Coordinates of C-alpha atoms in Angstrom, one line a residue:
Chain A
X1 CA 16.0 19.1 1.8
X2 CA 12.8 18.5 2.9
X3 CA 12.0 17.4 7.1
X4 CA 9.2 15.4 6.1
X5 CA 7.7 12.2 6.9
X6 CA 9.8 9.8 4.8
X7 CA 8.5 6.7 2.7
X8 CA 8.4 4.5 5.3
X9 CA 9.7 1.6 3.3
X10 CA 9.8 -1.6 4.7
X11 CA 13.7 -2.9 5.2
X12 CA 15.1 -4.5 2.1
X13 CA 15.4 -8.3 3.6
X14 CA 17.6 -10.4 0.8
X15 CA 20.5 -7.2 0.9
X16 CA 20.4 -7.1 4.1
X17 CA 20.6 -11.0 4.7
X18 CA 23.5 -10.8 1.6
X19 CA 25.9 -8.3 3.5
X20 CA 25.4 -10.2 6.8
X21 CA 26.1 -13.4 5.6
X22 CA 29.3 -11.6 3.7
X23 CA 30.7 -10.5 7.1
X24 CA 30.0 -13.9 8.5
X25 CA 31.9 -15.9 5.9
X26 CA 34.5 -13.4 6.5
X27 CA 34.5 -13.5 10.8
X28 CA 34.5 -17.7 9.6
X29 CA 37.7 -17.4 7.9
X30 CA 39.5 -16.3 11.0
X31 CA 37.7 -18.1 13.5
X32 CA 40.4 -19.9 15.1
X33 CA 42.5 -17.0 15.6
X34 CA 39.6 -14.8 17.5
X35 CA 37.9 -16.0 20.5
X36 CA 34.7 -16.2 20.8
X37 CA 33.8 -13.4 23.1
X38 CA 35.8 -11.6 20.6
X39 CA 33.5 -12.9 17.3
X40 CA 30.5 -12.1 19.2
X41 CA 32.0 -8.5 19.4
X42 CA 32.7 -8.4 15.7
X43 CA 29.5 -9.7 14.9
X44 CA 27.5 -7.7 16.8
X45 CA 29.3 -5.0 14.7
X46 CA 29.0 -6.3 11.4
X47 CA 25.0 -6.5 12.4
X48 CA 25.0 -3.0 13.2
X49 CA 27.1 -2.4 9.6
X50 CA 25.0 -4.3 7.4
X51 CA 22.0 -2.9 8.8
X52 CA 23.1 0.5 8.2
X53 CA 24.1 -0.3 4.9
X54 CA 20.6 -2.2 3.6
X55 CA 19.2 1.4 5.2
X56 CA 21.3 3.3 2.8
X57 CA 22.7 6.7 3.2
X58 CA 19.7 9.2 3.5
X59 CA 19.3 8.5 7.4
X60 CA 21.3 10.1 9.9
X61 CA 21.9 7.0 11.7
X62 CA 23.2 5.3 9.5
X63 CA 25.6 7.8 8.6
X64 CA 26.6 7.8 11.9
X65 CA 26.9 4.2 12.9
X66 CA 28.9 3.9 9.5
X67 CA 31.6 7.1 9.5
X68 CA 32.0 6.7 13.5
X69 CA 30.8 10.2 13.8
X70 CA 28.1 12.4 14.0
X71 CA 25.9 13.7 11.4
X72 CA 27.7 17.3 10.6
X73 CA 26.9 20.2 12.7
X74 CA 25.0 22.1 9.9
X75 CA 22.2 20.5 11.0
X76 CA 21.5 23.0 13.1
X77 CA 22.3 26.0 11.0
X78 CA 19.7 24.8 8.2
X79 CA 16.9 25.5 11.1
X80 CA 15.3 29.1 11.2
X81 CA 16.2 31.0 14.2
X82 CA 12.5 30.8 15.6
X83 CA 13.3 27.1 16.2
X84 CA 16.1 27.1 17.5
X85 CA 15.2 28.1 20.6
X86 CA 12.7 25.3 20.7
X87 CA 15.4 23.0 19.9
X88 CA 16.3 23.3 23.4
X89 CA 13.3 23.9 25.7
X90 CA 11.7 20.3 24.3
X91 CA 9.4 20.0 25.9
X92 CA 8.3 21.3 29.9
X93 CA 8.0 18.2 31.7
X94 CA 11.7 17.0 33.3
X95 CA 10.4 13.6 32.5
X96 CA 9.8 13.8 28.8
X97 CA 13.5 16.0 28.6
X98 CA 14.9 12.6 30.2
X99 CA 13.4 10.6 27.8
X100 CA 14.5 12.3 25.0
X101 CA 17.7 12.3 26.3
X102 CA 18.1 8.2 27.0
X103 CA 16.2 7.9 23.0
X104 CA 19.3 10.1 21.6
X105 CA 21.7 7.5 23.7
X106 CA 20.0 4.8 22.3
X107 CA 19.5 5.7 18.6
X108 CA 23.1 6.4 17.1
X109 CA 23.6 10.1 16.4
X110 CA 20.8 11.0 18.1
X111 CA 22.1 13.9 20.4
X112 CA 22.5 16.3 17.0
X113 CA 18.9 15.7 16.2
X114 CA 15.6 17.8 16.7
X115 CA 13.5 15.9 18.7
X116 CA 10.7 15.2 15.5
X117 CA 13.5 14.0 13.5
X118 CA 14.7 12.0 16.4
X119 CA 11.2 10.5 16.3
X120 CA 11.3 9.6 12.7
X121 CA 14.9 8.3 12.8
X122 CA 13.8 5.8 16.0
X123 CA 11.0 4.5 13.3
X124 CA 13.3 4.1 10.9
X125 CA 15.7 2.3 13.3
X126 CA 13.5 0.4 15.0
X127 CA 12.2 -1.1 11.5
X128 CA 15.8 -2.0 10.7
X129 CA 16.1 -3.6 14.0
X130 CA 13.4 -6.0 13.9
X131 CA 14.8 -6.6 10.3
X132 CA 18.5 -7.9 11.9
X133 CA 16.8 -9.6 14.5
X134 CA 14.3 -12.0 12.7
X135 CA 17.5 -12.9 10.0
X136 CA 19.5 -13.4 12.9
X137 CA 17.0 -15.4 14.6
X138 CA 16.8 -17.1 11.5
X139 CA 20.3 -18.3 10.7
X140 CA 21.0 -19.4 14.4
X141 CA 17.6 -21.4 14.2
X142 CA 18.9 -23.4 11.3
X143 CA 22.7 -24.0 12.3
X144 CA 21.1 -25.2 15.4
X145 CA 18.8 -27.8 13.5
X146 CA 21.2 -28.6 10.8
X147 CA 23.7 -29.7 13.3
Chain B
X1 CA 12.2 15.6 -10.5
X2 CA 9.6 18.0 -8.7
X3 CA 7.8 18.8 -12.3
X4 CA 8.0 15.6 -13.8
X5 CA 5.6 14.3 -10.9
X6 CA 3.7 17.1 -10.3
X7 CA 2.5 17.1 -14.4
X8 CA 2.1 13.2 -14.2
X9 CA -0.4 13.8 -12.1
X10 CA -1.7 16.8 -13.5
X11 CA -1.8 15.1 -16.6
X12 CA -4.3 12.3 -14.9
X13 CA -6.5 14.7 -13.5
X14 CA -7.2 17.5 -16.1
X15 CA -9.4 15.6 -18.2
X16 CA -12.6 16.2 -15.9
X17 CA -13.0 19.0 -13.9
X18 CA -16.1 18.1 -12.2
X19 CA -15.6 15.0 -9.8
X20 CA -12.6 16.7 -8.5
X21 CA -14.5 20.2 -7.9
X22 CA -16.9 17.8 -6.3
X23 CA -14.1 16.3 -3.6
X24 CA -13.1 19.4 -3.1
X25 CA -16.3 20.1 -2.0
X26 CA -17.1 17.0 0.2
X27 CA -13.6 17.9 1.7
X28 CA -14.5 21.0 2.7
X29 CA -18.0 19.7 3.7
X30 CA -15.9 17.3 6.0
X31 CA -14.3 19.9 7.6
X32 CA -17.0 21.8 8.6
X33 CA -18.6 19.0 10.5
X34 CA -15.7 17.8 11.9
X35 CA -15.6 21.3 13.1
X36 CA -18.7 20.7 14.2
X37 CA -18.5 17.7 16.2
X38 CA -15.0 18.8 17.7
X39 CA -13.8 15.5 17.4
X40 CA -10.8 16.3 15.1
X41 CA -7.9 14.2 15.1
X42 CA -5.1 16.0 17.5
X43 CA -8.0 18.4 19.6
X44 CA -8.6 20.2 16.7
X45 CA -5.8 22.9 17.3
X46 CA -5.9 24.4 14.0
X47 CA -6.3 23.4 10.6
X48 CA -3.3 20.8 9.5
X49 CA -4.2 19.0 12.5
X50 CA -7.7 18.2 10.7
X51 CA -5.7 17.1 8.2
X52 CA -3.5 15.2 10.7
X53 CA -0.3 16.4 8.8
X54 CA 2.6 18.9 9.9
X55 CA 2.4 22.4 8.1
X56 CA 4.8 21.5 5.5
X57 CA 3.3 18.3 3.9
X58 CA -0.2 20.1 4.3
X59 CA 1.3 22.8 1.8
X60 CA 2.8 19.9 -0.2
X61 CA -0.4 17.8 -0.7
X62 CA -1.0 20.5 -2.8
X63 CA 1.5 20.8 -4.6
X64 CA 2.3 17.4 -5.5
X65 CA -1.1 15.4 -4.3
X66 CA 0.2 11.8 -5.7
X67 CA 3.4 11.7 -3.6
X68 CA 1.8 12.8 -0.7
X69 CA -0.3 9.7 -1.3
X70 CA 2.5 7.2 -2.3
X71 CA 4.0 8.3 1.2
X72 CA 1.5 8.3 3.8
X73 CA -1.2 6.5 3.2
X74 CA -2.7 6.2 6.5
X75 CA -2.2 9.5 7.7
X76 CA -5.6 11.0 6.4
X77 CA -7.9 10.8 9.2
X78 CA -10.9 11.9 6.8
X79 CA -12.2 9.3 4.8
X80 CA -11.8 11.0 1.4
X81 CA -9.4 10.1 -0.9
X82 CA -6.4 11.9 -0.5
X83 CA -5.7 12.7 -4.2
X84 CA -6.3 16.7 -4.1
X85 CA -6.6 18.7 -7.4
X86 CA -3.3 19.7 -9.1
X87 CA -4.1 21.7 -11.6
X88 CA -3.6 25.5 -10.8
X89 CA -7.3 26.8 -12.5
X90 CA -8.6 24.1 -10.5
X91 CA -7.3 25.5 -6.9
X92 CA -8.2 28.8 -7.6
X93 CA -11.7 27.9 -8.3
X94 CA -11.9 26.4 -5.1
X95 CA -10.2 28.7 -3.5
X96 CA -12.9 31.0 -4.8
X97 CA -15.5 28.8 -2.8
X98 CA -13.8 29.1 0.2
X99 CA -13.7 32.0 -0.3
X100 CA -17.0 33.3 -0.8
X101 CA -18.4 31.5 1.8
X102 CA -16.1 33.3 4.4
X103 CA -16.8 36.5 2.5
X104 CA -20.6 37.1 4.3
X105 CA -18.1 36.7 7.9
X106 CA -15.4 38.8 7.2
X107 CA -17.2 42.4 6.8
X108 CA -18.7 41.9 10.1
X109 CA -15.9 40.4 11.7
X110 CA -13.1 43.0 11.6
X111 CA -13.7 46.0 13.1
X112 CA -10.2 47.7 12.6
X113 CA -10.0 49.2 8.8
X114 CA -7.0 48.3 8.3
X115 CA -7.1 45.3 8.7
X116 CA -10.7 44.5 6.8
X117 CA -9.1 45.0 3.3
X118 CA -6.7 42.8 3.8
X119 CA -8.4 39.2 4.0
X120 CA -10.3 40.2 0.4
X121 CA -7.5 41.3 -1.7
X122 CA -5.7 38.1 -0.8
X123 CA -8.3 35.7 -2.1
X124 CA -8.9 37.8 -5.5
X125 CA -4.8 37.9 -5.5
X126 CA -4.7 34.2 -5.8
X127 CA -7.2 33.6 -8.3
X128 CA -5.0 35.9 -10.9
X129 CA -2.3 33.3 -10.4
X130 CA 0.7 35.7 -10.7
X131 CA 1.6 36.8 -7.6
X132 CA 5.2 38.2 -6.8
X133 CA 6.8 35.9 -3.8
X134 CA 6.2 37.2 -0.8
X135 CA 9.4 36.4 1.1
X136 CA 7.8 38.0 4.7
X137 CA 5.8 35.4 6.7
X138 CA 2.6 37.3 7.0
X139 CA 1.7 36.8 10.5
X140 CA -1.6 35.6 11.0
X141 CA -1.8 36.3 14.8
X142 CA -2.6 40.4 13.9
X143 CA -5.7 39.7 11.5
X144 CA -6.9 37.4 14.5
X145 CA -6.5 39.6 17.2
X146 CA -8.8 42.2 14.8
X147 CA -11.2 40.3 14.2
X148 CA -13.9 39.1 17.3
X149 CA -13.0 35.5 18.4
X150 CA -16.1 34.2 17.1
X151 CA -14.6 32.4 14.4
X152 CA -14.7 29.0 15.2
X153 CA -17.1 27.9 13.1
X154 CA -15.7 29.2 10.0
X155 CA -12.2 28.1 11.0
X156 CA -12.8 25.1 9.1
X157 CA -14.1 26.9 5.7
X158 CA -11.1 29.5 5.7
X159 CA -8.7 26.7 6.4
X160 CA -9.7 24.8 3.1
X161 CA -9.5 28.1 1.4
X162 CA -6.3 29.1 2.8
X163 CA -3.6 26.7 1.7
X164 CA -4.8 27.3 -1.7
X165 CA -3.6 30.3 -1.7
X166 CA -0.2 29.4 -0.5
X167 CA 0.4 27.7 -4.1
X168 CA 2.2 30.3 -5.7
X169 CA 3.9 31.7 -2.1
X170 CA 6.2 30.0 0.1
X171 CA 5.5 27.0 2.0
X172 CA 3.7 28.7 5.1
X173 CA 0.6 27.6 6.3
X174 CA -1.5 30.0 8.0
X175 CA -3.1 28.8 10.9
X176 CA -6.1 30.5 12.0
X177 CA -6.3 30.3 15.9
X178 CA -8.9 28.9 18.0
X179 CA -11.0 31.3 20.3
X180 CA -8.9 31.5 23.7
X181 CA -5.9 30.9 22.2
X182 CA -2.8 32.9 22.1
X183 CA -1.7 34.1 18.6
X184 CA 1.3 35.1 18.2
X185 CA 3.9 33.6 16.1
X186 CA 5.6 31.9 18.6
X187 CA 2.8 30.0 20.2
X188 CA 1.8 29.2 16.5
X189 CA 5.1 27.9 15.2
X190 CA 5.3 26.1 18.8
X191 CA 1.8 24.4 18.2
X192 CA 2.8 23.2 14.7
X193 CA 5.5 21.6 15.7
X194 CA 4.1 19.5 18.6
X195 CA 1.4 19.0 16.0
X196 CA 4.2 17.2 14.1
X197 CA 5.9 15.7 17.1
X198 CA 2.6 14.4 17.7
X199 CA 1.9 12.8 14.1
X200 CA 5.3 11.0 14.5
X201 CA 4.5 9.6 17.9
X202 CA 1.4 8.2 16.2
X203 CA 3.6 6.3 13.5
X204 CA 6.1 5.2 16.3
X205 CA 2.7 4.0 17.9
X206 CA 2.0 1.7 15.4
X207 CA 5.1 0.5 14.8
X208 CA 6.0 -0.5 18.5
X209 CA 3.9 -3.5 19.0
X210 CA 1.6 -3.2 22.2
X211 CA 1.2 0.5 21.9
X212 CA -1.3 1.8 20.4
X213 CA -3.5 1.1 23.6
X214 CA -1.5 3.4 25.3
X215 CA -2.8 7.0 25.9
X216 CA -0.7 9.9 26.9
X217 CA 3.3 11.0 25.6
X218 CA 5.2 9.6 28.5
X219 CA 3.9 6.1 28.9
X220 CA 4.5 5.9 25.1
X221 CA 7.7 7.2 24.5
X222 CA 8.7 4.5 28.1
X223 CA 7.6 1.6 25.6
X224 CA 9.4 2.6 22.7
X225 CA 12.5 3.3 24.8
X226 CA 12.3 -0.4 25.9
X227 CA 11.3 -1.7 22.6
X228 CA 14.5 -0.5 21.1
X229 CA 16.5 -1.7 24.6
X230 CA 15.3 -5.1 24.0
X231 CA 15.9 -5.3 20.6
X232 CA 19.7 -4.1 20.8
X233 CA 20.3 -6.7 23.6
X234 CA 18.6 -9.4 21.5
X235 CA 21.3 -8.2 18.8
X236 CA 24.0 -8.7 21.4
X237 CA 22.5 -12.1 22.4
X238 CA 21.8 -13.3 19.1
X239 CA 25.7 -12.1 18.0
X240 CA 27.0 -14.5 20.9
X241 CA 25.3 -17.5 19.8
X242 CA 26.2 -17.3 16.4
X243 CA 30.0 -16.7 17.7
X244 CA 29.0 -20.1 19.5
X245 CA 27.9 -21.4 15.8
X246 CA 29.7 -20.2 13.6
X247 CA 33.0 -22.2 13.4
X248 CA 31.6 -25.3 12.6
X249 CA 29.4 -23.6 9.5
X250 CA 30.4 -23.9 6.1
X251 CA 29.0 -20.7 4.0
X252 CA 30.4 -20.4 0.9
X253 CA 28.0 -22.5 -0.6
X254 CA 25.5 -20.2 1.2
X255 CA 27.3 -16.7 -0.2
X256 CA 27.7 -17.9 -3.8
X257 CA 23.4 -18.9 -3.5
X258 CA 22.7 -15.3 -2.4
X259 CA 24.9 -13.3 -4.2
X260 CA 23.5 -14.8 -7.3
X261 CA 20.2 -14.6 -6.0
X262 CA 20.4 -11.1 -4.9
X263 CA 22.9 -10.1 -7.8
X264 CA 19.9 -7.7 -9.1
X265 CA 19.4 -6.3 -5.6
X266 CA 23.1 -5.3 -5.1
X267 CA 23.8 -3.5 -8.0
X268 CA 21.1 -1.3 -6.9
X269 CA 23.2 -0.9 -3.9
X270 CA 26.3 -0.8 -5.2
X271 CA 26.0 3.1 -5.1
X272 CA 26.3 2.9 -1.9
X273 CA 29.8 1.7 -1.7
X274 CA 30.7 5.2 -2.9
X275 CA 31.0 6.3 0.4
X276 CA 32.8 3.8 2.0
X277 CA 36.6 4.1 2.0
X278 CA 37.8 1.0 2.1
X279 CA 39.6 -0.9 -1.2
X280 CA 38.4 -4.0 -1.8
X281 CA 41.1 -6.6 -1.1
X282 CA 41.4 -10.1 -1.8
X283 CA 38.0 -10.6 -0.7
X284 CA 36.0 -9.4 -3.3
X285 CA 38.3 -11.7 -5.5
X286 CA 37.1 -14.9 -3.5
X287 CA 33.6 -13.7 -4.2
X288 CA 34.7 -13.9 -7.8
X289 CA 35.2 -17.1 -7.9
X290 CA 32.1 -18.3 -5.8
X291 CA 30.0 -16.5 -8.6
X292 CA 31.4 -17.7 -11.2
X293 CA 30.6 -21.2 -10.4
X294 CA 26.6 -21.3 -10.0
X295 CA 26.5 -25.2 -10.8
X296 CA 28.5 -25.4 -6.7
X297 CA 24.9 -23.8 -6.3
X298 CA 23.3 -26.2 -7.5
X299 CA 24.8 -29.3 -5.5
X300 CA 23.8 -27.3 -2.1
X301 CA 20.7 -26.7 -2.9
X302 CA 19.7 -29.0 -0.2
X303 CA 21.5 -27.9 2.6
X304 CA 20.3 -24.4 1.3
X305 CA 16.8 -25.1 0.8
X306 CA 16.6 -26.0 4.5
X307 CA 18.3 -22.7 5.2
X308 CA 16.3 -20.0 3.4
X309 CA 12.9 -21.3 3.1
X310 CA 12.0 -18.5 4.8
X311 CA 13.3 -16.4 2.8
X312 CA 10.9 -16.5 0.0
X313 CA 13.5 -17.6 -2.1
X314 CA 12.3 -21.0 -3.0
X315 CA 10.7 -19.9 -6.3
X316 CA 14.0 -17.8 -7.3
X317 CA 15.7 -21.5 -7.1
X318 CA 15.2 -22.2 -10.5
X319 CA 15.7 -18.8 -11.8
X320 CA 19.1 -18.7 -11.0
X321 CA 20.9 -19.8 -14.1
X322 CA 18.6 -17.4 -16.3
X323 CA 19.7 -14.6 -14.0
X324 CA 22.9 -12.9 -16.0
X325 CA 26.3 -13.2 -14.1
X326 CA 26.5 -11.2 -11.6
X327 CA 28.3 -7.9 -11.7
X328 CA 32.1 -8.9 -10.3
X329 CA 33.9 -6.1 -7.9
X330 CA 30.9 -5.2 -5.8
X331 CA 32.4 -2.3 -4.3
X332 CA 29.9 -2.5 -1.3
X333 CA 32.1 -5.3 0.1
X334 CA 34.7 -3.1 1.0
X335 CA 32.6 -2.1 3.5
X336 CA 33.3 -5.2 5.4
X337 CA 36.5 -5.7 4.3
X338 CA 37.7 -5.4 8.1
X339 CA 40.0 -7.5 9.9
X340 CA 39.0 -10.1 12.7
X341 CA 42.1 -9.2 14.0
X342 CA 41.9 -5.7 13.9
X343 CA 39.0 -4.7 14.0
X344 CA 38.5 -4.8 17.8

C-alpha cells in the first residue's frame, strides 16, 4: 500500500445526503420516546456515521469513527526502522509537538498516525466536514421555511 | 491494475518519440534555471522538492506518468505539462542526456578512485535496461562527500538524470545534497520527509479557507486546528436544531425521492456494507415499500422541490421513472440500523 497523496475527490453529496436522511427518518420514528437533548446526541452521531460511510473505507478515520477503535497497530510495523524513530521526535519545537497532539484529538484515530498521514487524513476530514455541514445547514434551512 | 495503466499510457505516447524527447528536454532546461534563480519551490533542498513531490510519487511519475496526473494536478510547480515519457527506450535515452552532460563534471569532481568509477557505470547500467534489483539503498551521502561541494549547479542536470535510472530498481530516490549540507542518510531521509510534510501542509493550505496568506508552520497548523474545532461544534449545533425540528417533519416522502434518485449511487456503495455487522431489520423492509411506490414521489414533488433545489436534483425529477427499480436490501442500511433507545 502505497503512503501517497490520495485522489483528493471531492465528497460524494447525494450518498451522503441519502444515508443522513435514512438515520433521520429513523431517529423520527422514535421521537417521542427520546428527548431531545438525547436526539441531538443521536444525531450528531448518525452525522459522524454517514459521513464516514459516504468517505468509504480506505481512510483511517473512517475506520475508526465506524469500528469504535483504532486503526490496527500494524501501522507502525509496515514503517522501516529508519522512521521510526522519526515517528517520535516530530518535529523540535514543543509548540508544533502540541499541535500535533491536539490535531490527533481532534481527527478520530489520529494518535496511531505518522504525522504526514495525519496531515492527509485532516484534508480528507476536513472535506467531509464541510460536506455534513452545508447538508445539514441545508435541511434545517428548509424545515425552518417550510414550517 | 498497475500494467493495465501504465501500457494505456504507453500506448498513447509511443507513436512519436520526438515532442516527448523535446519535454524532456525543456524539463530539464527548467530545472537548470530554476537552479539558477534559486527560487525553487520548498528552498530548493534537493531535487523532488523542484518537483514539489515527496520521493515516492517523484519515482512514480515515472512510472505511471497519467495517474500521477489524474491525482495531483496542481502539484507541479513548473509549468510543463506533467505527462513524462513512459516508454522504457524513451527514459534511457534521456537518461543518456543527463547523463552526458554531467559526464564533462564527474572526472574532475571526484578525487577518491574508488569512488570515480562508480557514477559512470551506473548511467551505462541503465541504458542496457536489465539490471538485477538492487535491494541495498545505495547511500548517496559517500559519493557526495568524495566529490568537491561544487556541485550545485549541476545538481539540477544529475537530478533529471537520476530518477531515470531508478526505473528498473526500487523506489529510492537519490538525492544529491546541497553544498553545506550534511549527507548522511539520516539527515536525507529526515529532509524528505519534512519535504512531504511540507507538500501536505500546502494542500491543507488551500483547503482551509483564509490560509494560504499565512506564512510559517505554526500559524498554519493554529488555523486548521480551529477550522476543524468550528466545524465539529457547528455539527453539534446544527444536530440540536434539527433535534428541535425534527418531530414535526414528515420524511418518507423525502427517503423514497432519494433513494430512487440516488438508487445508481448506492449500489456503488453497497460494498461498503460489507463491513458493517449489523442485519438489516425491519427497516430495510420499510424502505421496500417506499421504493416500490415512485408515483407517492410524484405527489410530493412539491414539498420536495422546495427541499432539494439545491441539490442539483431538479433535472433528475423527471428521470425518475426511467431510472430501473432500485436494488431492494441495501445492506448499507444496517449500518444505521441502531436503536434510539439504545444507542446512547
Amino acid at each position: 500500500m502505497h503512503n501517497n497523496k490520495y485522489l483528493k475527490e471531492n465528497p460524494n453529496q447525494p450518498l451522503l445526503a441519502y444515508h443522513f436522511i435514512q438515520a433521520l427518518t429513523r431517529i423520527n420514528l422514535a421521537a417521542h420516546t427520546t428527548s431531545t437533548k438525547q436526539r441531538s446526541h443521536i444525531i450528531k452521531h448518525a452525522a459522524y456515521v454517514s459521513m464516514a460511510f459516504a468517505a468509504g473505507n480506505k481512510r483511517t478515520w473512517t475506520h475508526a469513527v465506524l469500528h469504535n477503535r483504532f486503526p490496527i497497530k500494524t501501522r507502525f510495523h509496515r514503517l522501516s526502522g529508519s522512521r521510526r524513530s522519526f515517528i517520535v521526535s516530530l518535529s523540535r519545537n514543543k509548540e508544533t509537538l502540541h499541535q500535533a497532539h491536539l490535531l490527533r484529538s481532534l481527527v478520530p484515530g489520529g494518535h496511531a498516525m505518522e504525522f504526514s498521514s495525519l496531515l492527509m487524513e485532516t484534508a480528507n476530514y476536513i472535506q467531509y466536514l464541510t460536506a455534513q455541514v452545508r447538508l445539514m445547514q441545508c435541511i434545517v434551512e428548509k424545515f425552518d421555511m417550510h414550517v | 491494475m498497475e500494467p493495465a495503466r501504465s501500457t494505456g499510457a504507453g500506448s498513447g505516447n509511443s507513436g512519436n518519440y520526438t515532442p516527448e524527447i523535446a519535454e524532456t528536454l525543456r524539463f530539464e532546461e527548467e530545472i537548470q534555471s530554476l537552479m539558477r534563480d534559486g527560487s525553487s519551490p520548498a528552498n530548493g533542498s534537493s531535487f523532488t522538492a523542484l518537483l514539489g513531490l515527496p520521493p515516492n510519487q517523484a519515482v512514480e511519475l515515472l512510472h505511471e506518468p497519467g495517474e500521477i496526473y489524474r491525482r495531483s494536478t496542481a502539484v507541479l510547480p513548473l509549468g510543463c505539462s506533467p505527462t513524462f515519457p513512459s516508454n522504457a527506450a524513451l527514459v534511457e535515452r534521456a537518461a543518456k542526456f543527463s547523463v552526458f552532460a554531467a559526464a564533462g563534471d564527474s572526472p574532475q569532481a571526484s578525487h577518491s578512485g574508488s569512488h570515480a568509477p562508480r557514477p559512470k557505470p551506473e548511467p551505462v547500467d541503465s541504458d542496457s535496461g536489465d539490471r538485477p534489483q538492487r535491494p541495498v539503498k545505495r547511500k548517496e551521502g559517500d559519493r557526495n562527500k568524495a566529490k568537491p561541494p561544487a556541485k550545485k549547479s549541476r545538481s539540477g542536470e544529475e537530478g533529471a538524470g537520476k530518477p531515470s535510472e531508478e526505473n528498473e530498481k526500487l523506489p529510492y530516490v537519490h538525492v544529491r545534497a546541497r553544498r553545506g549540507q550534511a549527507t548522511d542518510s539520516h539527515s536525507l531521509a529526515e529532509r524528505a520527509r519534512r519535504e512531504k510534510i511540507n507538500a501536505r501542509m500546502k494542500l491543507l493550505q488551500e483547503l482551509v479557507p483564509g490560509c494560504s496568506k499565512i506564512s510559517g508552520t505554526a500559524l498554519v497548523l493554529d488555523e486548521i486546528i480551529n477550522h476543524v474545532q468550528s466545524l465539529q461544534r457547528l455539527v453539534e449545533f446544527l444536530s440540536m436544531r434539527l433535534a428541535a425540528v425534527t418531530p414535526r417533519i414528515d420524511f418518507s416522502g423525502l427517503d423514497s425521492f432519494l433513494s430512487a434518485e440516488c438508487g445508481r449511487v448506492v449500489t456503488v456503495g453497497s460494498e461498503m456494507g460489507m463491513w458493517t455487522e449489523e442485519g438489516m431489520g425491519n427497516v430495510g423492509r420499510r424502505q421496500e415499500q417506499n421504493m416500490c411506490d415512485i408515483d407517492v414521489v410524484q405527489t410530493e414533488t412539491e414539498e420536495e422541490r422546495q427541499q432539494w433545489d439545491r441539490d442539483e436534483t431538479q433535472d433528475q425529477h423527471q428521470q425518475q421513472q426511467q431510472q430501473p427499480h432500485v436494488f431492494i436490501g441495501n445492506p448499507a442500511t444496517a449500518l444505521f440500523a441502531y436503536d434510539p433507545v439504545t444507542s446512547v
